[in-house]
PDB file of C-alpha atoms in Angstrom:
ATOM      1  CA  UNK A1158       0.022   0.031  -0.002  1.00 51.00           C
ATOM      2  CA  UNK A1159       1.308   3.442  -0.965  1.00 56.00           C
ATOM      3  CA  UNK A1160       0.650   6.527   1.314  1.00 52.00           C
ATOM      4  CA  UNK A1161       0.947  10.101   0.357  1.00 54.00           C
ATOM      5  CA  UNK A1162       2.655  12.861   2.447  1.00 49.00           C
ATOM      6  CA  UNK A1163      -0.491  14.569   3.484  1.00 51.00           C
ATOM      7  CA  UNK A1164      -1.944  11.231   4.532  1.00 51.00           C
ATOM      8  CA  UNK A1165       1.140  10.659   6.730  1.00 46.00           C
ATOM      9  CA  UNK A1166       1.115  14.118   8.044  1.00 49.00           C
ATOM     10  CA  UNK A1167      -2.537  13.850   9.068  1.00 51.00           C
ATOM     11  CA  UNK A1168      -1.896  10.364  10.695  1.00 48.00           C
ATOM     12  CA  UNK A1169       1.004  12.087  12.669  1.00 47.00           C
ATOM     13  CA  UNK A1170      -1.033  15.001  13.927  1.00 44.00           C
ATOM     14  CA  UNK A1171      -3.718  12.510  15.263  1.00 47.00           C
ATOM     15  CA  UNK A1172      -1.224  10.382  16.874  1.00 48.00           C
ATOM     16  CA  UNK A1173       0.491  13.217  18.603  1.00 47.00           C
ATOM     17  CA  UNK A1174      -2.776  14.760  19.684  1.00 52.00           C
ATOM     18  CA  UNK A1175      -3.317  11.897  22.207  1.00 53.00           C
ATOM     19  CA  UNK A1176       0.181  12.459  23.686  1.00 52.00           C
ATOM     20  CA  UNK A1177      -0.693  15.322  26.151  1.00 51.00           C
ATOM     21  CA  UNK A1178      -0.476  13.732  29.545  1.00 50.00           C
ATOM     22  CA  UNK A1179      -2.969  12.536  32.024  1.00 51.00           C
ATOM     23  CA  UNK A1180      -5.865  14.410  30.826  1.00 51.00           C
ATOM     24  CA  UNK A1181      -6.117  16.712  33.901  1.00 51.00           C
ATOM     25  CA  UNK A1182      -6.454  20.186  32.385  1.00 49.00           C
ATOM     26  CA  UNK A1183      -6.051  21.969  35.896  1.00 49.00           C
ATOM     27  CA  UNK A1184      -2.330  21.316  35.628  1.00 50.00           C
ATOM     28  CA  UNK A1185      -2.025  23.458  32.683  1.00 51.00           C
ATOM     29  CA  UNK A1186      -3.629  26.935  34.137  1.00 50.00           C
ATOM     30  CA  UNK A1187      -2.297  29.936  32.954  1.00 49.00           C
ATOM     31  CA  UNK A1188       0.671  31.699  34.711  1.00 47.00           C
ATOM     32  CA  UNK A1189      -0.105  35.103  35.830  1.00 49.00           C
ATOM     33  CA  UNK A1190       2.658  37.580  35.554  1.00 45.00           C
ATOM     34  CA  UNK A1191       2.878  41.034  37.295  1.00 45.00           C
ATOM     35  CA  UNK A1192       5.542  42.656  35.013  1.00 48.00           C
ATOM     36  CA  UNK A1193       5.883  46.286  35.491  1.00 46.00           C
ATOM     37  CA  UNK A1194       5.225  48.360  32.251  1.00 47.00           C
ATOM     38  CA  UNK A1195       8.386  49.146  30.356  1.00 45.00           C
ATOM     39  CA  UNK A1196       9.461  52.803  30.431  1.00 52.00           C
ATOM     40  CA  UNK A1197      11.664  54.646  27.937  1.00 60.00           C
ATOM     41  CA  UNK A1198      15.022  54.968  29.727  1.00 75.00           C
ATOM     42  CA  UNK A1199      15.954  57.934  27.362  1.00 87.00           C
ATOM     43  CA  UNK A1200      13.246  60.627  27.219  1.00 87.00           C
ATOM     44  CA  UNK A1201      13.124  62.736  23.986  1.00 92.00           C
ATOM     45  CA  UNK A1202      14.556  66.032  24.348  1.00 96.00           C
ATOM     46  CA  UNK A1203      12.470  69.216  24.810  1.00 96.00           C
ATOM     47  CA  UNK A1204      12.648  72.027  22.263  1.00 97.00           C
ATOM     48  CA  UNK A1205      15.714  73.805  23.863  1.00 97.00           C
ATOM     49  CA  UNK A1206      17.622  70.605  24.038  1.00 97.00           C
ATOM     50  CA  UNK A1207      16.750  69.485  20.500  1.00 97.00           C
ATOM     51  CA  UNK A1208      18.061  73.016  19.305  1.00 97.00           C
ATOM     52  CA  UNK A1209      21.278  72.659  21.244  1.00 97.00           C
ATOM     53  CA  UNK A1210      21.810  69.053  19.906  1.00 98.00           C
ATOM     54  CA  UNK A1211      21.171  70.158  16.300  1.00 98.00           C
ATOM     55  CA  UNK A1212      23.479  73.181  16.567  1.00 98.00           C
ATOM     56  CA  UNK A1213      26.109  70.875  18.150  1.00 98.00           C
ATOM     57  CA  UNK A1214      25.699  68.259  15.351  1.00 98.00           C
ATOM     58  CA  UNK A1215      25.998  70.874  12.750  1.00 97.00           C
ATOM     59  CA  UNK A1216      29.083  72.263  14.086  1.00 97.00           C
ATOM     60  CA  UNK A1217      30.397  68.624  13.719  1.00 98.00           C
ATOM     61  CA  UNK A1218      29.247  68.341  10.282  1.00 97.00           C
ATOM     62  CA  UNK A1219      26.521  70.174   8.707  1.00 97.00           C
ATOM     63  CA  UNK A1220      24.783  67.228   7.079  1.00 97.00           C
ATOM     64  CA  UNK A1221      24.287  65.834  10.583  1.00 97.00           C
ATOM     65  CA  UNK A1222      21.704  68.545  11.358  1.00 95.00           C
ATOM     66  CA  UNK A1223      19.866  68.271   8.050  1.00 94.00           C
ATOM     67  CA  UNK A1224      17.109  65.992   9.415  1.00 95.00           C
ATOM     68  CA  UNK A1225      16.236  67.174  12.786  1.00 96.00           C
ATOM     69  CA  UNK A1226      13.927  64.154  13.557  1.00 96.00           C
ATOM     70  CA  UNK A1227      16.310  61.627  12.264  1.00 95.00           C
ATOM     71  CA  UNK A1228      19.266  63.372  14.224  1.00 96.00           C
ATOM     72  CA  UNK A1229      17.032  63.148  17.543  1.00 96.00           C
ATOM     73  CA  UNK A1230      16.167  59.462  16.993  1.00 95.00           C
ATOM     74  CA  UNK A1231      19.983  58.690  16.543  1.00 96.00           C
ATOM     75  CA  UNK A1232      20.856  60.865  19.515  1.00 97.00           C
ATOM     76  CA  UNK A1233      18.522  58.861  21.715  1.00 96.00           C
ATOM     77  CA  UNK A1234      20.282  55.626  20.780  1.00 96.00           C
ATOM     78  CA  UNK A1235      23.454  57.206  21.639  1.00 97.00           C
ATOM     79  CA  UNK A1236      22.105  58.338  24.963  1.00 97.00           C
ATOM     80  CA  UNK A1237      21.220  54.540  25.627  1.00 96.00           C
ATOM     81  CA  UNK A1238      24.713  53.718  25.165  1.00 96.00           C
ATOM     82  CA  UNK A1239      25.693  56.487  27.591  1.00 96.00           C
ATOM     83  CA  UNK A1240      23.165  55.270  30.156  1.00 94.00           C
ATOM     84  CA  UNK A1241      24.300  51.718  29.750  1.00 94.00           C
ATOM     85  CA  UNK A1242      27.819  52.649  30.751  1.00 95.00           C
ATOM     86  CA  UNK A1243      29.545  51.690  27.564  1.00 97.00           C
ATOM     87  CA  UNK A1244      33.026  52.700  27.177  1.00 97.00           C
ATOM     88  CA  UNK A1245      34.003  55.820  25.293  1.00 97.00           C
ATOM     89  CA  UNK A1246      35.486  53.995  22.303  1.00 97.00           C
ATOM     90  CA  UNK A1247      32.419  51.810  22.023  1.00 97.00           C
ATOM     91  CA  UNK A1248      30.126  54.952  22.144  1.00 97.00           C
ATOM     92  CA  UNK A1249      32.139  56.701  19.547  1.00 97.00           C
ATOM     93  CA  UNK A1250      32.221  53.893  17.251  1.00 96.00           C
ATOM     94  CA  UNK A1251      28.523  53.334  17.628  1.00 96.00           C
ATOM     95  CA  UNK A1252      27.798  57.015  17.072  1.00 97.00           C
ATOM     96  CA  UNK A1253      29.863  56.923  13.839  1.00 95.00           C
ATOM     97  CA  UNK A1254      28.038  53.872  12.739  1.00 95.00           C
ATOM     98  CA  UNK A1255      24.526  55.464  13.497  1.00 95.00           C
ATOM     99  CA  UNK A1256      25.323  58.925  11.916  1.00 96.00           C
ATOM    100  CA  UNK A1257      27.328  57.560   8.875  1.00 95.00           C
ATOM    101  CA  UNK A1258      25.847  57.362   5.466  1.00 92.00           C
ATOM    102  CA  UNK A1259      23.358  59.471   3.451  1.00 91.00           C
ATOM    103  CA  UNK A1260      24.512  63.046   2.740  1.00 92.00           C
ATOM    104  CA  UNK A1261      26.722  62.906   5.829  1.00 93.00           C
ATOM    105  CA  UNK A1262      29.063  60.165   4.177  1.00 94.00           C
ATOM    106  CA  UNK A1263      31.552  58.219   6.270  1.00 95.00           C
ATOM    107  CA  UNK A1264      32.321  59.580   9.431  1.00 96.00           C
ATOM    108  CA  UNK A1265      35.416  58.975  11.732  1.00 93.00           C
ATOM    109  CA  UNK A1266      35.657  57.713  15.408  1.00 91.00           C
ATOM    110  CA  UNK A1267      36.793  61.173  16.353  1.00 96.00           C
ATOM    111  CA  UNK A1268      33.553  62.608  15.027  1.00 97.00           C
ATOM    112  CA  UNK A1269      31.800  59.811  16.646  1.00 97.00           C
ATOM    113  CA  UNK A1270      33.369  61.001  20.036  1.00 98.00           C
ATOM    114  CA  UNK A1271      32.074  64.609  19.213  1.00 98.00           C
ATOM    115  CA  UNK A1272      28.662  63.268  18.630  1.00 98.00           C
ATOM    116  CA  UNK A1273      28.738  61.742  21.945  1.00 98.00           C
ATOM    117  CA  UNK A1274      29.804  64.695  23.601  1.00 98.00           C
ATOM    118  CA  UNK A1275      26.813  66.781  21.762  1.00 98.00           C
ATOM    119  CA  UNK A1276      24.387  64.206  22.889  1.00 98.00           C
ATOM    120  CA  UNK A1277      25.666  64.488  26.616  1.00 97.00           C
ATOM    121  CA  UNK A1278      25.958  68.112  26.699  1.00 97.00           C
ATOM    122  CA  UNK A1279      22.593  68.834  25.134  1.00 97.00           C
ATOM    123  CA  UNK A1280      20.094  66.348  26.729  1.00 95.00           C
ATOM    124  CA  UNK A1281      21.507  63.080  27.935  1.00 94.00           C
ATOM    125  CA  UNK A1282      22.626  63.790  31.452  1.00 85.00           C
TER     126      UNK A1282
END
């Protein structure tokens, strides 16, 4: 007798359906958790902080300040590195990576370090 794959699959599903244990459904009651809501560790900068950030980024390289919304998003990621206690070289490298590309072109780690300082001085305390 020859069996097709769908037939074998159906047999396997029905066979495994019966392998659930003793049949006592009370043992599988849902687990209740009391996890606290996740809060954003990096608040968005206010208008004055955003202006300070964008000005500082523009002083590093004007193209970094061309899109304010993007600059702030990336700055918040840099601030996460600061709050996580990452070392200076890692933060500079990460900032370089985050801000490089597009009209800004390829940045250096020295520029990345300046970006980290701009983020710290403007809103990431």
